[in-house]
Amino acid sequence: MVRALYPGSFDPVTNGHLDVLKRASSLFDEVLVAVAQNDSKSALFSTEERIRLIQQSTQDLPNIRITSFQGLLVDFARKQDARAIIRGLRAISDFEYEFQMALMNRSLEPKLETLFLMPSEEYTYLSSRLVKEVSRLGGDISRFVPHCVVAALKERNAQTGLTP
Ligand code: ADP
């Protein structure tokens, strides 16, 4: 049983995340999606909401589990008996930060490998931040995120009175 961990903020999950997740799920027995409970970043959706949106978007993938984590990723990976960390690489701009992070994690836990997966070209410019911005300004985001996220963003924008 080889398990991989896919950590991130997922605020909210996009089709780019799902593309990477599908690729990872075909390589490992189980992929554990780990939603970071990062207090320092001000998230639009709560951890529970982010988990629920990923759950609703991955019902067709049998070997996915979703949870949240706090603290050092390598400690969580060790506790979960994960062999690899999955990260998505969209562009050169992702590379430097991801490379530093991967080498730091390797020095903290030499047995844990970081695996980078490239999404389909159509998702290489996609980020949760951009999706939130376009949605807030009233743009159509239905090509970029699953249906449940379109609805959740619409509701959140209406609640916060942010839509123009
Ligand atoms: P973080 O806050 O850790 O960057 P994100 O939720 O933004 O978390 O992303 C989690 C992982 O998914 C990261 O490795 C990120 O590079 C990757 N990712 C995000 N969007 C995309 C995308 N459109 N295509 C491929 N990978 C992506």
PDB file of C-alpha atoms and ligand atoms in Angstrom:
ATOM      1  CA  MET A   1       0.000   0.000   0.000  1.00  0.00           C
ATOM      2  CA  VAL A   2       1.840   3.095  -1.234  1.00  0.00           C
ATOM      3  CA  ARG A   3       0.313   6.339  -0.053  1.00  0.00           C
ATOM      4  CA  ALA A   4       1.033   9.873  -1.305  1.00  0.00           C
ATOM      5  CA  LEU A   5       0.134  13.153   0.325  1.00  0.00           C
ATOM      6  CA  TYR A   6      -1.160  16.104  -1.703  1.00  0.00           C
ATOM      7  CA  PRO A   7      -0.943  19.167   0.560  1.00  0.00           C
ATOM      8  CA  GLY A   8      -2.181  22.663  -0.178  1.00  0.00           C
ATOM      9  CA  SER A   9      -4.534  25.467   0.722  1.00  0.00           C
ATOM     10  CA  PHE A  10      -7.227  24.511  -1.815  1.00  0.00           C
ATOM     11  CA  ASP A  11      -9.049  27.811  -1.183  1.00  0.00           C
ATOM     12  CA  PRO A  12     -11.006  26.755  -3.205  1.00  0.00           C
ATOM     13  CA  VAL A  13     -10.152  23.616  -5.212  1.00  0.00           C
ATOM     14  CA  THR A  14      -9.774  24.283  -8.967  1.00  0.00           C
ATOM     15  CA  ASN A  15      -9.699  22.105 -12.075  1.00  0.00           C
ATOM     16  CA  GLY A  16      -5.894  22.489 -11.947  1.00  0.00           C
ATOM     17  CA  HIS A  17      -5.769  20.823  -8.517  1.00  0.00           C
ATOM     18  CA  LEU A  18      -8.157  18.113  -9.754  1.00  0.00           C
ATOM     19  CA  ASP A  19      -6.007  17.462 -12.837  1.00  0.00           C
ATOM     20  CA  VAL A  20      -2.942  16.909 -10.623  1.00  0.00           C
ATOM     21  CA  LEU A  21      -4.972  14.799  -8.207  1.00  0.00           C
ATOM     22  CA  LYS A  22      -6.214  12.488 -10.985  1.00  0.00           C
ATOM     23  CA  ARG A  23      -2.677  11.989 -12.260  1.00  0.00           C
ATOM     24  CA  ALA A  24      -1.484  11.180  -8.737  1.00  0.00           C
ATOM     25  CA  SER A  25      -4.382   8.804  -8.070  1.00  0.00           C
ATOM     26  CA  SER A  26      -3.353   6.703 -11.079  1.00  0.00           C
ATOM     27  CA  LEU A  27       0.175   6.337  -9.682  1.00  0.00           C
ATOM     28  CA  PHE A  28      -0.483   5.541  -6.016  1.00  0.00           C
ATOM     29  CA  ASP A  29      -2.694   3.138  -4.076  1.00  0.00           C
ATOM     30  CA  GLU A  30      -4.031   6.054  -2.073  1.00  0.00           C
ATOM     31  CA  VAL A  31      -3.724   9.829  -2.272  1.00  0.00           C
ATOM     32  CA  LEU A  32      -4.424  11.732   0.908  1.00  0.00           C
ATOM     33  CA  VAL A  33      -5.393  15.320   0.159  1.00  0.00           C
ATOM     34  CA  ALA A  34      -4.201  17.401   3.114  1.00  0.00           C
ATOM     35  CA  VAL A  35      -5.852  20.788   3.497  1.00  0.00           C
ATOM     36  CA  ALA A  36      -3.540  23.164   5.351  1.00  0.00           C
ATOM     37  CA  GLN A  37      -5.126  24.869   8.344  1.00  0.00           C
ATOM     38  CA  ASN A  38      -2.977  27.939   7.795  1.00  0.00           C
ATOM     39  CA  ASP A  39      -4.002  30.646  10.214  1.00  0.00           C
ATOM     40  CA  SER A  40      -1.549  33.146   8.756  1.00  0.00           C
ATOM     41  CA  LYS A  41      -3.195  33.112   5.330  1.00  0.00           C
ATOM     42  CA  SER A  42      -6.652  34.617   5.356  1.00  0.00           C
ATOM     43  CA  ALA A  43      -8.711  31.989   3.594  1.00  0.00           C
ATOM     44  CA  LEU A  44     -12.055  32.723   1.933  1.00  0.00           C
ATOM     45  CA  PHE A  45     -13.395  29.275   2.889  1.00  0.00           C
ATOM     46  CA  SER A  46     -13.017  27.508   6.241  1.00  0.00           C
ATOM     47  CA  THR A  47     -11.060  24.262   6.415  1.00  0.00           C
ATOM     48  CA  GLU A  48     -14.334  22.289   6.638  1.00  0.00           C
ATOM     49  CA  GLU A  49     -15.756  24.073   3.588  1.00  0.00           C
ATOM     50  CA  ARG A  50     -12.578  23.452   1.586  1.00  0.00           C
ATOM     51  CA  ILE A  51     -12.684  19.756   2.518  1.00  0.00           C
ATOM     52  CA  ARG A  52     -16.365  19.489   1.578  1.00  0.00           C
ATOM     53  CA  LEU A  53     -15.766  21.099  -1.840  1.00  0.00           C
ATOM     54  CA  ILE A  54     -12.924  18.656  -2.573  1.00  0.00           C
ATOM     55  CA  GLN A  55     -15.108  15.734  -1.439  1.00  0.00           C
ATOM     56  CA  GLN A  56     -17.919  16.809  -3.769  1.00  0.00           C
ATOM     57  CA  SER A  57     -15.472  17.163  -6.688  1.00  0.00           C
ATOM     58  CA  THR A  58     -13.724  13.802  -6.294  1.00  0.00           C
ATOM     59  CA  GLN A  59     -16.590  11.352  -5.945  1.00  0.00           C
ATOM     60  CA  ASP A  60     -15.446   9.520  -9.092  1.00  0.00           C
ATOM     61  CA  LEU A  61     -11.985   8.846  -7.644  1.00  0.00           C
ATOM     62  CA  PRO A  62     -12.034   5.759  -5.379  1.00  0.00           C
ATOM     63  CA  ASN A  63      -8.551   6.003  -3.902  1.00  0.00           C
ATOM     64  CA  ILE A  64      -8.709   9.556  -2.542  1.00  0.00           C
ATOM     65  CA  ARG A  65      -9.083  10.582   1.101  1.00  0.00           C
ATOM     66  CA  ILE A  66      -9.332  14.127   2.347  1.00  0.00           C
ATOM     67  CA  THR A  67      -8.206  15.509   5.667  1.00  0.00           C
ATOM     68  CA  SER A  68      -6.658  18.615   7.180  1.00  0.00           C
ATOM     69  CA  PHE A  69      -3.348  19.154   8.896  1.00  0.00           C
ATOM     70  CA  GLN A  70      -1.486  21.669  10.994  1.00  0.00           C
ATOM     71  CA  GLY A  71       2.195  22.051  11.670  1.00  0.00           C
ATOM     72  CA  LEU A  72       5.165  20.554   9.903  1.00  0.00           C
ATOM     73  CA  LEU A  73       4.278  18.659   6.740  1.00  0.00           C
ATOM     74  CA  VAL A  74       7.017  16.042   7.157  1.00  0.00           C
ATOM     75  CA  ASP A  75       5.715  15.163  10.647  1.00  0.00           C
ATOM     76  CA  PHE A  76       2.216  14.725   9.268  1.00  0.00           C
ATOM     77  CA  ALA A  77       3.546  12.635   6.357  1.00  0.00           C
ATOM     78  CA  ARG A  78       5.418  10.394   8.796  1.00  0.00           C
ATOM     79  CA  LYS A  79       2.299   9.902  10.945  1.00  0.00           C
ATOM     80  CA  GLN A  80       0.261   9.036   7.859  1.00  0.00           C
ATOM     81  CA  ASP A  81       2.953   6.675   6.594  1.00  0.00           C
ATOM     82  CA  ALA A  82       3.120   8.550   3.261  1.00  0.00           C
ATOM     83  CA  ARG A  83       5.978   7.785   0.860  1.00  0.00           C
ATOM     84  CA  ALA A  84       5.676  10.879  -1.310  1.00  0.00           C
ATOM     85  CA  ILE A  85       4.477  14.463  -1.374  1.00  0.00           C
ATOM     86  CA  ILE A  86       2.693  15.554  -4.548  1.00  0.00           C
ATOM     87  CA  ARG A  87       2.986  19.122  -5.761  1.00  0.00           C
ATOM     88  CA  GLY A  88       1.742  20.681  -8.972  1.00  0.00           C
ATOM     89  CA  LEU A  89       4.085  22.710 -11.170  1.00  0.00           C
ATOM     90  CA  ARG A  90       2.398  25.237 -13.390  1.00  0.00           C
ATOM     91  CA  ALA A  91       5.199  27.466 -14.558  1.00  0.00           C
ATOM     92  CA  ILE A  92       8.773  28.520 -13.931  1.00  0.00           C
ATOM     93  CA  SER A  93       7.395  30.950 -11.350  1.00  0.00           C
ATOM     94  CA  ASP A  94       6.347  28.009  -9.146  1.00  0.00           C
ATOM     95  CA  PHE A  95       9.732  26.360  -9.472  1.00  0.00           C
ATOM     96  CA  GLU A  96      12.005  28.301  -7.136  1.00  0.00           C
ATOM     97  CA  TYR A  97       9.726  28.164  -4.114  1.00  0.00           C
ATOM     98  CA  GLU A  98       8.796  24.526  -4.720  1.00  0.00           C
ATOM     99  CA  PHE A  99      12.434  23.532  -5.220  1.00  0.00           C
ATOM    100  CA  GLN A 100      13.476  25.153  -1.922  1.00  0.00           C
ATOM    101  CA  MET A 101      10.564  23.560  -0.104  1.00  0.00           C
ATOM    102  CA  ALA A 102      11.275  20.107  -1.550  1.00  0.00           C
ATOM    103  CA  LEU A 103      14.947  20.238  -0.537  1.00  0.00           C
ATOM    104  CA  MET A 104      14.084  21.512   2.937  1.00  0.00           C
ATOM    105  CA  ASN A 105      11.572  18.692   3.386  1.00  0.00           C
ATOM    106  CA  ARG A 106      14.147  16.188   2.154  1.00  0.00           C
ATOM    107  CA  SER A 107      16.699  17.392   4.677  1.00  0.00           C
ATOM    108  CA  LEU A 108      14.075  17.083   7.422  1.00  0.00           C
ATOM    109  CA  GLU A 109      12.939  13.626   6.267  1.00  0.00           C
ATOM    110  CA  PRO A 110      15.274  11.927   3.749  1.00  0.00           C
ATOM    111  CA  LYS A 111      12.892   9.012   3.084  1.00  0.00           C
ATOM    112  CA  LEU A 112      10.091  11.244   1.842  1.00  0.00           C
ATOM    113  CA  GLU A 113      10.195  12.080  -1.887  1.00  0.00           C
ATOM    114  CA  THR A 114       8.536  15.130  -3.445  1.00  0.00           C
ATOM    115  CA  LEU A 115       6.958  14.447  -6.821  1.00  0.00           C
ATOM    116  CA  PHE A 116       6.059  17.273  -9.203  1.00  0.00           C
ATOM    117  CA  LEU A 117       3.245  16.743 -11.669  1.00  0.00           C
ATOM    118  CA  MET A 118       2.428  19.088 -14.542  1.00  0.00           C
ATOM    119  CA  PRO A 119      -1.228  19.786 -15.257  1.00  0.00           C
ATOM    120  CA  SER A 120      -2.757  19.877 -18.708  1.00  0.00           C
ATOM    121  CA  GLU A 121      -1.699  23.100 -20.543  1.00  0.00           C
ATOM    122  CA  GLU A 122      -5.162  24.622 -20.176  1.00  0.00           C
ATOM    123  CA  TYR A 123      -4.676  24.788 -16.395  1.00  0.00           C
ATOM    124  CA  THR A 124      -1.150  26.167 -16.291  1.00  0.00           C
ATOM    125  CA  TYR A 125      -2.346  29.739 -15.702  1.00  0.00           C
ATOM    126  CA  LEU A 126      -5.010  28.776 -13.166  1.00  0.00           C
ATOM    127  CA  SER A 127      -4.787  29.611  -9.469  1.00  0.00           C
ATOM    128  CA  SER A 128      -7.286  29.771  -6.616  1.00  0.00           C
ATOM    129  CA  ARG A 129      -6.358  33.420  -6.101  1.00  0.00           C
ATOM    130  CA  LEU A 130      -7.198  34.364  -9.711  1.00  0.00           C
ATOM    131  CA  VAL A 131     -10.431  32.366  -9.669  1.00  0.00           C
ATOM    132  CA  LYS A 132     -11.557  34.202  -6.517  1.00  0.00           C
ATOM    133  CA  GLU A 133     -10.724  37.556  -8.085  1.00  0.00           C
ATOM    134  CA  VAL A 134     -12.521  36.877 -11.378  1.00  0.00           C
ATOM    135  CA  SER A 135     -15.531  35.525  -9.501  1.00  0.00           C
ATOM    136  CA  ARG A 136     -15.645  38.541  -7.172  1.00  0.00           C
ATOM    137  CA  LEU A 137     -15.654  40.853 -10.195  1.00  0.00           C
ATOM    138  CA  GLY A 138     -18.541  38.946 -11.785  1.00  0.00           C
ATOM    139  CA  GLY A 139     -16.589  36.954 -14.414  1.00  0.00           C
ATOM    140  CA  ASP A 140     -17.496  33.456 -15.607  1.00  0.00           C
ATOM    141  CA  ILE A 141     -15.355  30.883 -13.800  1.00  0.00           C
ATOM    142  CA  SER A 142     -17.289  27.765 -14.802  1.00  0.00           C
ATOM    143  CA  ARG A 143     -14.444  26.475 -17.053  1.00  0.00           C
ATOM    144  CA  PHE A 144     -11.930  26.675 -14.231  1.00  0.00           C
ATOM    145  CA  VAL A 145     -13.599  25.078 -11.219  1.00  0.00           C
ATOM    146  CA  PRO A 146     -16.126  22.297 -10.519  1.00  0.00           C
ATOM    147  CA  HIS A 147     -19.867  23.193 -10.300  1.00  0.00           C
ATOM    148  CA  CYS A 148     -19.955  23.072  -6.514  1.00  0.00           C
ATOM    149  CA  VAL A 149     -17.190  25.698  -6.324  1.00  0.00           C
ATOM    150  CA  VAL A 150     -19.005  28.011  -8.775  1.00  0.00           C
ATOM    151  CA  ALA A 151     -22.036  27.859  -6.471  1.00  0.00           C
ATOM    152  CA  ALA A 152     -20.008  28.256  -3.273  1.00  0.00           C
ATOM    153  CA  LEU A 153     -18.174  31.308  -4.626  1.00  0.00           C
ATOM    154  CA  LYS A 154     -21.409  32.891  -5.808  1.00  0.00           C
ATOM    155  CA  GLU A 155     -22.897  32.420  -2.350  1.00  0.00           C
ATOM    156  CA  ARG A 156     -19.797  33.720  -0.542  1.00  0.00           C
ATOM    157  CA  ASN A 157     -19.576  36.807  -2.774  1.00  0.00           C
ATOM    158  CA  ALA A 158     -23.249  37.547  -2.142  1.00  0.00           C
ATOM    159  CA  GLN A 159     -22.766  37.120   1.643  1.00  0.00           C
ATOM    160  CA  THR A 160     -19.769  39.426   1.745  1.00  0.00           C
ATOM    161  CA  GLY A 161     -21.375  41.912  -0.628  1.00  0.00           C
ATOM    162  CA  LEU A 162     -18.264  41.858  -2.780  1.00  0.00           C
ATOM    163  CA  THR A 163     -19.864  41.289  -6.190  1.00  0.00           C
ATOM    164  CA  PRO A 164     -20.106  44.548  -8.150  1.00  0.00           C
TER     165      PRO A 164
HETATM  166  P1  ADP B   1      -0.311  26.284  -1.530  1.00  0.00           P
HETATM  167  O1  ADP B   1      -0.906  27.343  -0.660  1.00  0.00           O
HETATM  168  O2  ADP B   1       0.402  25.200  -0.810  1.00  0.00           O
HETATM  169  O3  ADP B   1       0.453  26.790  -2.728  1.00  0.00           O
HETATM  170  P2  ADP B   1      -2.449  25.633  -3.338  1.00  0.00           P
HETATM  171  O4  ADP B   1      -3.810  25.223  -2.951  1.00  0.00           O
HETATM  172  O5  ADP B   1      -2.310  26.965  -3.978  1.00  0.00           O
HETATM  173  O6  ADP B   1      -1.582  25.517  -2.051  1.00  0.00           O
HETATM  174  O7  ADP B   1      -1.808  24.537  -4.276  1.00  0.00           O
HETATM  175  C1  ADP B   1      -1.526  23.248  -3.838  1.00  0.00           C
HETATM  176  C2  ADP B   1      -0.656  22.576  -4.858  1.00  0.00           C
HETATM  177  O8  ADP B   1      -1.351  22.500  -6.087  1.00  0.00           O
HETATM  178  C3  ADP B   1       0.633  23.335  -5.158  1.00  0.00           C
HETATM  179  O9  ADP B   1       1.642  22.391  -5.449  1.00  0.00           O
HETATM  180  C4  ADP B   1       0.301  24.131  -6.385  1.00  0.00           C
HETATM  181  O10 ADP B   1       1.460  24.391  -7.158  1.00  0.00           O
HETATM  182  C5  ADP B   1      -0.619  23.144  -7.095  1.00  0.00           C
HETATM  183  N1  ADP B   1      -1.525  23.828  -8.013  1.00  0.00           N
HETATM  184  C6  ADP B   1      -2.354  24.851  -7.767  1.00  0.00           C
HETATM  185  N2  ADP B   1      -3.016  25.227  -8.884  1.00  0.00           N
HETATM  186  C7  ADP B   1      -2.574  24.408  -9.868  1.00  0.00           C
HETATM  187  C8  ADP B   1      -2.835  24.295 -11.274  1.00  0.00           C
HETATM  188  N3  ADP B   1      -3.649  25.121 -11.905  1.00  0.00           N
HETATM  189  N4  ADP B   1      -2.195  23.323 -11.951  1.00  0.00           N
HETATM  190  C9  ADP B   1      -1.326  22.510 -11.317  1.00  0.00           C
HETATM  191  N5  ADP B   1      -1.011  22.567 -10.034  1.00  0.00           N
HETATM  192  C10 ADP B   1      -1.627  23.500  -9.310  1.00  0.00           C
END
